[in-house]
Amino acid sequence: MRIMCRLLPLSLSLSIALFPSAASSADTPATPAAVVAQAPASAWLPVPPEDLLVLRIRGGHRVVIQLAPAFAPRHVGNIRLLAARHWWDGTSINRVQDNYVVQWGDATEKKPLPPGLSPTSAQDYVMDLTTRRMRITPLPYADPYAAATGFSGGWPMAMDGGSAWLPHCYAYVGVGRNVSPDAGTGAELYAVIGQAPRQLDRNIAVVGRVVDGMSVLSSLPRGTGDLGFYTAKERKTPILSARLASEMPTATRPRIEVMDTASDSFARYLRLRANRKDDFYDRPAGGVDICNAPVPIRARN
Amino acid sequence: MRIMCRLLPLSLSLSIALFPSAASSADTPATPAAVVAQAPASAWLPVPPEDLLVLRIRGGHRVVIQLAPAFAPRHVGNIRLLAARHWWDGTSINRVQDNYVVQWGDATEKKPLPPGLSPTSAQDYVMDLTTRRMRITPLPYADPYAAATGFSGGWPMAMDGGSAWLPHCYAYVGVGRNVSPDAGTGAELYAVIGQAPRQLDRNIAVVGRVVDGMSVLSSLPRGTGDLGFYTAKERKTPILSARLASEMPTATRPRIEVMDTASDSFARYLRLRANRKDDFYDRPAGGVDICNAPVPIRARN
């Protein structure tokens, strides 16, 4: 009966409770957030400016996308070219489907693409591992979609036989396309805003991830048309500009750092993502999904 | 070079492409959406009004939560009592953390709880399967968090030994709590708005799921305070009322139907969620995550 008149816990306690962020000791961080906070500078890798696509959308909001040239070189090449030609300036976000994707591109469907784009095919959806030497940090837990999962070069990977691909995790960016054999140019893009739609893996090119400003996209009003497309009555969100950071003045470039997935800090982070046992968590899961162990990323400006 | 001057595909084609909804034939639906659209009336089960919690929030938006008394009877009993006492009227949504949760309750932390709430404990986080006879539709794919997953009575389940629990999938509703041994009363609730935070499974009570109006919650502005709590400068979203549908006039009650997870339609739906092969999908995944095969639900009004 003691509980009857009990007041709710303080919201600070509740917040710590629902997502603890404090370490129980400085030497042995008990939470993933504490490991990230205490990671040494050597555990962080700067993202080169030619791998950062910076969108400015209505309201002056900034969305920064890290491109993954190692995984989708042709599509990323096209995206760099489209940005250099200012192709997305004046286009818009046209689709927001709850628990699925935010999608942007040319709503008029008439804007000519610039010359010089590379042709793409379904072969571009996966990376051939047999021809590469990569240091892979395995994630030793079962995955319903792939034979194995792990991390390399700051990216999560799903793997099967001799190939690897970027999984469709939250905030990951893919290339819209028409029915096969069309594989998309890179002009029509989407970001995942819900449970990882891994059924799209190896059916579409994943070209990167949103590394800053994700909540600008995820909190947009959902479209009420079929598949979340905005109807004529709804307001599309204008894209004011899209630029590679390498083409921006140095002072205004976003500075993004990604945790080195080969670092000790990342190994500790992974262990704790899979095994929470601290003031709040009584029962460690003993495993973690590849999309529920996001590579730590920080924006320095 | 053909691709250079090619216009983008029509957005209708694109939309069908990114999430096909048409069947290739009426007899053998090729997509999960087509199976759902063609499911007979017998494949749908109405949700009893005492299992529906109806929130009205700022702007007149309706959010309907289906409670899961079979999985969390004490917490659900408390939630029904709190609704009957109109306890949430005048409370607010206080936290929106991107890719995690929307949380609501009494921001003043001073509102007395009504008498009659049941005490709760960690034992209430799981269901004892050994004492029940349940028809379970297994999901025969690996899960990183549990020995097995499946569906029963319209709900997804994760299972381990003799126990079962509702997984923390997108739109699922859990009970905020303080540090253990506190197990929460049910007054502080949250809904998942991102990748399933399954590390919370068996560490917290899951009491149901949002079955209508989810996008009202998921598109709220993210809080900029720690852990997504709104700061003093940000506007909390007022909850105007929270009622059990059974206490509403019949004409205004939401009518929600859930697909029978023991039906043939659901079996076909599951197979296609795991194996997309249609005009758009070239490469079936051969598996699906328990949280990426949401039980079909429809609102009839």
XYZ file of C-alpha atoms in Angstrom:
602
model
C 0.000 0.000 0.000
C 3.036 2.177 0.388
C 2.958 2.883 -3.313
C -0.492 4.426 -3.296
C 0.349 7.950 -2.311
C 3.868 7.853 -3.603
C 4.787 10.767 -5.798
C 6.296 10.189 -9.181
C 10.058 10.143 -9.145
C 11.750 13.378 -10.106
C 11.966 13.753 -13.809
C 15.747 13.988 -13.619
C 15.794 10.601 -11.951
C 13.391 9.318 -14.531
C 15.525 10.563 -17.335
C 18.627 8.992 -15.926
C 16.514 5.966 -15.361
C 15.275 5.646 -18.918
C 18.656 6.251 -20.477
C 21.464 6.339 -17.977
C 24.375 8.485 -18.970
C 26.537 8.502 -15.867
C 29.360 6.092 -15.288
C 29.529 4.284 -11.988
C 33.262 4.894 -11.907
C 35.644 6.856 -14.060
C 37.849 3.833 -14.627
C 35.193 1.414 -15.748
C 32.434 3.244 -17.540
C 29.183 1.383 -17.054
C 27.230 2.878 -19.916
C 27.820 3.309 -23.647
C 27.359 7.070 -23.265
C 30.092 7.210 -20.651
C 32.472 5.269 -22.872
C 31.830 7.735 -25.674
C 32.267 10.740 -23.377
C 35.571 9.390 -22.085
C 37.001 8.182 -25.389
C 40.461 9.652 -26.105
C 41.022 11.939 -29.085
C 42.791 9.061 -30.832
C 39.509 7.143 -30.960
C 37.921 9.756 -33.201
C 38.454 10.123 -36.924
C 37.592 13.321 -38.797
C 35.384 12.921 -41.861
C 37.007 14.424 -44.994
C 35.014 17.393 -46.334
C 34.502 15.737 -49.725
C 32.487 13.063 -47.905
C 30.069 15.549 -46.341
C 26.939 16.726 -48.122
C 25.364 19.732 -46.406
C 21.681 20.435 -46.980
C 20.089 23.716 -45.991
C 16.351 23.411 -45.754
C 13.470 25.718 -44.950
C 13.988 27.554 -41.690
C 17.750 27.561 -42.133
C 18.102 24.086 -40.686
C 21.238 22.186 -41.547
C 21.317 18.484 -42.331
C 24.728 16.883 -42.818
C 25.115 13.584 -44.623
C 28.309 11.547 -44.560
C 28.828 9.805 -47.886
C 30.234 6.280 -48.096
C 32.363 6.185 -51.246
C 33.905 2.830 -50.281
C 30.482 1.177 -50.377
C 28.763 2.928 -53.274
C 31.448 4.636 -55.362
C 29.372 5.233 -58.499
C 26.342 6.617 -56.689
C 28.536 8.755 -54.439
C 30.365 10.058 -57.510
C 27.025 11.072 -58.984
C 25.939 12.726 -55.745
C 29.151 14.762 -55.642
C 28.564 15.855 -59.222
C 24.927 16.783 -58.551
C 26.016 18.841 -55.534
C 28.767 20.558 -57.537
C 26.146 21.510 -60.150
C 23.840 22.811 -57.358
C 21.258 20.413 -58.720
C 19.250 20.060 -55.491
C 18.917 23.813 -54.928
C 15.234 24.595 -55.218
C 14.124 20.963 -54.981
C 12.167 19.718 -51.970
C 11.350 17.049 -49.438
C 8.326 15.390 -50.984
C 7.596 12.348 -48.890
C 7.554 11.601 -45.177
C 6.177 8.155 -44.393
C 6.007 7.336 -40.711
C 8.324 4.590 -39.507
C 9.868 4.406 -42.968
C 11.536 7.206 -44.919
C 11.885 10.916 -45.603
C 12.517 11.364 -49.332
C 13.720 14.340 -51.336
C 14.442 15.303 -54.896
C 12.821 17.028 -57.841
C 9.046 17.083 -57.340
C 8.464 18.484 -60.827
C 10.014 15.356 -62.304
C 11.267 17.524 -65.140
C 14.554 18.913 -63.996
C 17.264 17.710 -66.390
C 20.146 15.830 -64.862
C 23.609 17.173 -65.535
C 25.849 15.421 -68.025
C 28.548 13.175 -66.668
C 26.611 10.942 -64.297
C 27.839 7.367 -64.150
C 25.544 4.520 -65.072
C 24.639 2.288 -62.112
C 23.420 -1.262 -61.679
C 22.445 -3.755 -59.008
C 26.112 -4.713 -58.722
C 26.620 -1.368 -57.031
C 24.433 -2.417 -54.058
C 27.157 -4.597 -52.548
C 30.891 -4.443 -52.007
C 33.082 -7.331 -53.075
C 35.046 -8.271 -49.970
C 37.281 -10.769 -51.731
C 39.242 -8.018 -53.462
C 39.807 -5.900 -50.360
C 41.792 -5.995 -47.204
C 39.613 -4.581 -44.474
C 39.921 -4.676 -40.739
C 36.534 -5.837 -39.533
C 35.267 -5.655 -35.963
C 32.706 -8.455 -35.817
C 29.394 -8.099 -34.003
C 29.064 -11.625 -32.634
C 25.267 -11.793 -32.439
C 22.652 -13.351 -34.674
C 21.115 -11.238 -37.403
C 17.852 -12.152 -39.160
C 19.004 -10.691 -42.471
C 22.639 -11.628 -43.010
C 25.167 -14.358 -42.263
C 27.273 -11.917 -40.270
C 27.483 -8.294 -39.194
C 30.311 -6.083 -38.058
C 32.022 -2.740 -38.476
C 34.813 -1.409 -40.615
C 36.206 2.063 -41.232
C 33.542 3.691 -39.096
C 30.625 1.956 -40.814
C 28.337 -0.942 -39.891
C 28.267 -3.794 -42.362
C 26.109 -6.791 -43.084
C 27.938 -9.631 -44.805
C 27.169 -12.790 -46.665
C 29.750 -14.921 -48.406
C 32.216 -12.596 -50.057
C 30.119 -9.453 -50.069
C 29.290 -6.663 -47.651
C 26.781 -3.844 -47.642
C 25.607 -0.955 -45.502
C 22.444 -1.964 -43.648
C 19.335 0.234 -43.812
C 19.638 1.528 -40.246
C 17.964 4.597 -38.757
C 19.327 7.783 -40.394
C 20.940 5.883 -43.252
C 20.529 7.367 -46.704
C 19.575 5.401 -49.801
C 18.988 6.087 -53.461
C 15.401 6.043 -54.730
C 14.996 4.168 -57.953
C 12.425 2.899 -60.369
C 11.794 -0.798 -60.928
C 14.743 -2.991 -61.785
C 17.066 -2.810 -63.712
C 17.045 0.888 -62.829
C 19.449 1.362 -59.920
C 18.961 5.088 -59.360
C 21.268 7.947 -60.208
C 21.573 9.455 -56.731
C 19.348 12.440 -57.494
C 16.421 11.022 -55.520
C 17.448 10.269 -51.939
C 15.775 9.123 -48.736
C 16.708 8.774 -45.090
C 15.338 6.077 -42.778
C 13.172 7.457 -39.942
C 11.991 4.294 -38.203
C 12.684 0.639 -37.590
C 15.456 -0.459 -39.943
C 13.784 -1.555 -43.230
C 16.421 -4.183 -43.842
C 14.298 -5.814 -46.565
C 15.673 -3.003 -48.744
C 19.259 -4.188 -48.164
C 20.879 -5.353 -51.404
C 17.844 -4.092 -53.310
C 18.898 -0.495 -53.316
C 22.095 1.540 -52.954
C 22.868 2.855 -49.478
C 25.175 5.826 -49.877
C 25.685 7.229 -46.402
C 24.041 8.460 -43.215
C 22.776 11.622 -41.640
C 25.420 12.672 -39.110
C 23.942 15.982 -37.967
C 20.455 17.477 -38.040
C 18.621 14.151 -38.189
C 15.804 15.437 -36.013
C 15.101 18.138 -38.596
C 14.079 15.345 -40.956
C 12.498 12.932 -38.501
C 10.134 15.492 -36.989
C 8.704 16.702 -40.293
C 4.946 16.336 -40.658
C 4.051 13.020 -42.235
C 2.549 13.218 -45.706
C -1.055 12.095 -45.947
C -0.906 10.884 -49.546
C -0.155 7.332 -50.595
C 3.114 6.127 -49.108
C 3.556 9.364 -47.218
C 3.886 11.618 -50.254
C 2.679 15.120 -49.564
C -0.596 15.900 -51.265
C -1.208 19.051 -53.280
C -2.630 20.678 -50.145
C 0.419 19.938 -48.034
C 3.557 22.007 -48.008
C 6.692 20.367 -49.293
C 9.832 21.387 -47.444
C 12.100 23.403 -49.759
C 15.757 22.480 -50.034
C 17.566 25.786 -50.252
C 20.943 24.338 -51.109
C 23.024 21.164 -51.085
C 26.811 21.459 -51.089
C 29.809 19.285 -50.497
C 31.664 20.630 -47.475
C 34.798 20.667 -49.633
C 33.164 23.371 -51.776
C 32.213 25.514 -48.795
C 34.434 28.163 -47.197
C 36.568 26.438 -44.563
C 35.076 28.419 -41.701
C 31.525 27.322 -42.440
C 32.209 23.643 -43.074
C 30.746 21.208 -40.589
C 33.386 19.334 -38.655
C 32.246 15.800 -38.059
C 34.117 13.052 -36.247
C 33.295 9.364 -36.239
C 34.482 6.876 -33.672
C 37.174 4.563 -35.030
C 35.458 1.181 -35.100
C 38.843 -0.488 -34.632
C 39.491 1.389 -31.370
C 39.364 0.009 -27.847
C 36.726 2.594 -27.023
C 34.445 1.241 -29.699
C 34.954 -2.326 -28.490
C 33.942 -1.259 -24.985
C 30.989 0.691 -26.348
C 29.789 -2.369 -28.270
C 30.107 -4.622 -25.246
C 27.965 -2.255 -23.216
C 25.383 -1.755 -25.958
C 24.908 -5.515 -25.793
C 25.173 -5.857 -22.040
C 23.680 -3.033 -20.038
C 24.152 -3.656 -16.362
C 24.136 -0.550 -14.263
C 21.919 1.349 -11.877
C 18.992 1.093 -14.225
C 19.469 -2.109 -16.163
C 18.978 -5.275 -14.133
C 18.995 -7.680 -16.998
C 21.631 -7.413 -19.744
C 20.303 -8.375 -23.158
C 23.360 -10.422 -24.086
C 23.197 -9.185 -27.655
C 22.494 -6.189 -29.818
C 21.205 -5.557 -33.300
C 23.620 -4.028 -35.829
C 21.210 -1.086 -36.174
C 20.911 -0.645 -32.405
C 24.626 -0.078 -31.906
C 25.062 3.116 -33.926
C 28.650 4.179 -34.525
C 29.231 7.199 -32.252
C 29.427 10.430 -34.216
C 29.973 13.977 -33.028
C 29.582 17.349 -34.652
C 32.309 19.769 -33.538
C 30.489 22.894 -34.725
C 25.527 7.399 -71.772
C 21.830 6.824 -72.173
C 21.350 7.626 -68.510
C 22.821 11.114 -68.707
C 19.826 13.041 -69.894
C 17.261 10.662 -68.525
C 14.547 12.342 -66.505
C 13.738 11.118 -63.073
C 11.035 8.514 -63.024
C 7.559 9.764 -62.231
C 7.046 10.126 -58.540
C 4.154 7.688 -58.635
C 6.484 5.099 -60.093
C 9.070 6.019 -57.537
C 6.623 5.627 -54.716
C 5.474 2.266 -55.927
C 9.091 1.443 -56.357
C 10.155 2.321 -52.841
C 7.275 0.517 -51.192
C 5.203 -1.513 -53.598
C 1.583 -1.910 -52.630
C 0.029 -3.564 -55.658
C -0.318 -7.291 -56.055
C 0.871 -8.924 -59.241
C -2.283 -11.015 -59.275
C -5.428 -11.106 -57.169
C -4.954 -14.778 -56.393
C -1.383 -14.655 -55.196
C -0.648 -11.328 -53.573
C 2.996 -10.518 -54.007
C 3.317 -7.894 -51.308
C 2.504 -7.741 -47.595
C 0.254 -4.729 -48.235
C -1.753 -6.677 -50.792
C -2.214 -9.574 -48.374
C -3.509 -7.156 -45.762
C -5.832 -5.434 -48.251
C -7.286 -8.761 -49.352
C -7.573 -10.402 -45.929
C -11.114 -11.666 -45.228
C -13.187 -10.202 -42.405
C -12.533 -13.376 -40.426
C -8.833 -12.507 -40.260
C -9.538 -9.366 -38.244
C -10.285 -9.211 -34.539
C -11.887 -6.168 -32.920
C -10.098 -4.730 -29.889
C -12.383 -4.543 -26.816
C -13.018 -0.940 -25.742
C -11.603 -1.548 -22.262
C -8.258 -2.220 -23.943
C -8.170 1.132 -25.743
C -6.744 4.258 -24.132
C -7.633 7.392 -26.076
C -5.450 10.476 -25.660
C -6.516 13.870 -26.919
C -3.593 16.210 -27.224
C -3.067 19.813 -28.264
C -4.605 20.554 -31.618
C -7.352 17.997 -31.084
C -5.167 15.147 -32.284
C -6.169 11.670 -31.197
C -3.702 8.997 -30.165
C -5.113 5.527 -29.483
C -3.172 2.992 -27.430
C -4.085 -0.675 -27.287
C -3.349 -2.066 -23.844
C -1.959 -5.568 -23.352
C -3.528 -6.905 -20.144
C -2.312 -10.436 -20.847
C 1.298 -9.291 -20.725
C 1.275 -6.641 -18.004
C -1.906 -7.105 -15.957
C -0.908 -5.024 -12.931
C 0.393 -2.076 -14.909
C -2.600 -2.189 -17.248
C -4.923 -2.293 -14.240
C -3.234 0.830 -12.914
C -3.478 2.575 -16.278
C -7.206 1.822 -16.438
C -7.636 3.268 -12.950
C -5.621 6.383 -13.787
C -7.744 6.914 -16.910
C -10.969 6.417 -14.960
C -9.806 9.088 -12.494
C -8.941 11.417 -15.423
C -5.465 11.548 -13.964
C -3.667 12.441 -17.192
C -5.977 15.349 -18.034
C -3.836 18.470 -17.906
C -0.539 16.585 -17.912
C 1.828 16.819 -20.870
C 4.318 15.282 -23.230
C 7.615 16.275 -21.662
C 10.287 14.426 -23.553
C 10.937 13.667 -27.214
C 14.314 12.054 -27.797
C 15.114 11.338 -31.420
C 15.360 7.681 -32.375
C 14.268 6.712 -28.863
C 11.066 7.725 -27.065
C 8.247 10.217 -26.634
C 7.382 10.356 -22.920
C 4.417 11.822 -21.108
C 3.104 12.256 -17.588
C 3.037 14.826 -14.820
C 5.757 17.400 -15.418
C 5.111 19.046 -12.049
C 6.090 15.787 -10.328
C 3.611 16.704 -7.625
C 0.282 15.401 -8.772
C -0.931 12.844 -6.233
C -1.681 9.401 -7.562
C -5.153 8.045 -6.888
C -5.650 5.382 -4.221
C -6.020 1.820 -5.373
C -2.993 1.385 -7.610
C -1.415 -2.058 -7.462
C 2.185 -2.492 -6.434
C 4.442 -3.684 -9.241
C 7.781 -5.440 -9.469
C 10.289 -6.760 -11.983
C 8.283 -9.974 -12.121
C 5.673 -8.015 -14.022
C 8.056 -7.476 -16.966
C 7.630 -11.018 -18.250
C 4.825 -13.509 -18.702
C 5.182 -17.039 -17.378
C 4.480 -19.260 -20.357
C 4.509 -22.480 -18.370
C 1.161 -21.720 -16.775
C -0.629 -20.792 -19.999
C -1.917 -22.444 -23.096
C -1.212 -20.124 -25.965
C -1.262 -20.658 -29.674
C 2.036 -19.259 -30.884
C 2.913 -18.495 -34.496
C 6.711 -18.764 -34.519
C 8.920 -16.371 -36.441
C 11.623 -18.783 -37.579
C 14.497 -16.309 -37.851
C 17.403 -15.477 -35.587
C 16.997 -12.711 -33.051
C 19.943 -11.008 -31.338
C 18.017 -10.529 -28.092
C 15.998 -13.662 -27.393
C 16.057 -17.414 -27.886
C 12.899 -17.228 -29.992
C 10.295 -14.839 -31.303
C 6.739 -15.263 -32.509
C 3.193 -13.980 -32.291
C 0.192 -14.790 -30.159
C -3.211 -13.195 -29.731
C -2.351 -10.338 -32.055
C 0.918 -9.473 -30.319
C 4.602 -10.049 -31.089
C 6.545 -11.911 -28.427
C 10.145 -12.531 -27.561
C 10.741 -15.730 -25.606
C 13.413 -17.360 -23.556
C 12.953 -20.558 -21.617
C 9.511 -20.473 -20.058
C 8.877 -16.758 -20.308
C 7.622 -14.322 -22.929
C 7.519 -10.561 -23.213
C 6.438 -7.809 -25.553
C 9.480 -6.489 -27.428
C 10.219 -2.758 -27.489
C 9.209 -2.270 -31.130
C 8.363 1.005 -32.868
C 5.137 2.495 -31.418
C 5.191 0.194 -28.394
C 4.374 1.779 -25.071
C 6.323 1.222 -21.869
C 6.187 2.368 -18.271
C 8.769 4.880 -17.090
C 10.295 4.006 -13.763
C 12.972 5.024 -11.331
C 15.952 2.817 -10.531
C 15.276 -0.738 -9.475
C 13.427 -2.076 -7.516
C 10.927 0.553 -8.647
C 8.902 -0.949 -11.510
C 6.728 2.059 -12.332
C 3.055 2.604 -11.623
C 1.882 3.241 -15.178
C 1.445 6.999 -14.695
C 4.610 7.842 -16.633
C 4.477 6.359 -20.125
C 6.561 6.469 -23.270
C 6.234 5.313 -26.869
C 9.148 4.150 -29.025
C 9.853 6.441 -32.009
C 12.941 4.852 -33.552
C 14.954 1.693 -33.905
C 13.624 -0.843 -31.406
C 15.503 -0.263 -28.097
C 15.379 -3.945 -27.231
C 17.961 -3.479 -24.474
C 14.978 -2.257 -22.447
C 13.192 -5.597 -22.854
C 12.733 -7.335 -19.495
C 14.028 -4.222 -17.770
C 10.775 -2.346 -17.977
C 7.072 -3.082 -18.391
C 5.698 -2.887 -21.932
C 1.966 -2.310 -21.667
C 0.743 -1.898 -25.227
C 1.173 -0.073 -28.524
C -0.036 2.988 -30.348
C -2.608 1.767 -32.869
C -3.780 5.089 -34.282
C -2.272 8.563 -34.398
C 1.333 7.423 -34.066
C 2.557 10.154 -36.408
C 1.147 12.756 -34.026
C 3.746 11.595 -31.502
C 6.623 10.767 -33.830
C 6.604 14.144 -35.579
C 6.727 16.229 -32.405
C 9.696 18.578 -32.126
C 12.593 16.877 -30.362
C 13.440 18.296 -26.934
C 16.810 19.990 -26.708
C 17.433 19.237 -23.040
C 19.307 16.226 -21.736
C 17.801 13.004 -23.042
C 15.306 14.918 -25.131
C 13.441 16.526 -22.250
C 11.933 19.854 -23.189
C 13.731 22.785 -21.647
C 11.950 25.614 -19.878
C 11.938 27.564 -23.144
C 10.292 24.783 -25.129
C 6.604 24.117 -25.220
C 5.428 20.863 -23.729
C 2.491 19.323 -25.564
C -0.589 19.377 -23.330
C -2.631 16.218 -22.903
C -6.229 17.399 -22.865
C -7.709 14.069 -21.829
C -7.021 10.348 -21.576
C -9.991 7.962 -21.496
C -10.655 4.295 -21.861
C -12.841 3.799 -24.929
C -15.215 1.819 -22.690
C -15.952 5.027 -20.784
C -16.654 7.034 -23.935
C -20.037 7.298 -25.662
C -20.328 4.410 -28.109
C -20.533 6.697 -31.134
C -17.222 8.383 -30.407
C -15.196 5.297 -29.508
C -12.396 4.363 -31.852
C -12.976 1.056 -33.575
C -9.701 -0.753 -33.957
C -9.132 -4.150 -35.525
C -5.988 -6.259 -35.310
C -5.070 -9.057 -37.657
C -5.468 -12.479 -36.076
C -1.902 -13.743 -35.817
C -3.194 -17.313 -36.081
C -4.877 -16.606 -39.449
C -3.739 -17.775 -42.866
C -3.583 -14.148 -43.946
C -1.060 -13.376 -41.245
C 1.053 -16.395 -42.187
C 1.142 -15.163 -45.789
C 1.910 -11.639 -44.629
C 4.837 -12.886 -42.540
C 6.242 -14.939 -45.386
C 6.227 -11.897 -47.633
C 7.690 -9.583 -44.996
C 10.633 -11.989 -44.920
C 10.773 -12.665 -48.648
C 9.968 -9.724 -50.866
C 10.134 -10.754 -54.508
C 8.054 -8.617 -56.786
C 8.422 -5.877 -59.357
C 10.662 -3.894 -57.069
C 12.472 -6.416 -54.918
C 15.040 -8.512 -56.723
C 16.638 -10.075 -53.717
C 14.470 -11.508 -50.930
C 16.007 -11.059 -47.484
C 15.151 -14.573 -46.344
C 14.323 -13.318 -42.858
C 12.716 -10.537 -40.920
C 13.132 -8.960 -37.522
C 10.266 -9.325 -35.038
C 9.977 -5.519 -34.979
C 9.990 -5.246 -38.770
C 6.912 -7.435 -39.202
C 4.357 -5.269 -37.397
C 0.996 -6.930 -36.783
C -1.440 -5.301 -39.233
C -3.861 -2.968 -37.495
C -6.662 -0.862 -38.920
C -8.747 1.961 -37.531
C -12.338 1.756 -38.746
C -13.198 5.343 -37.839
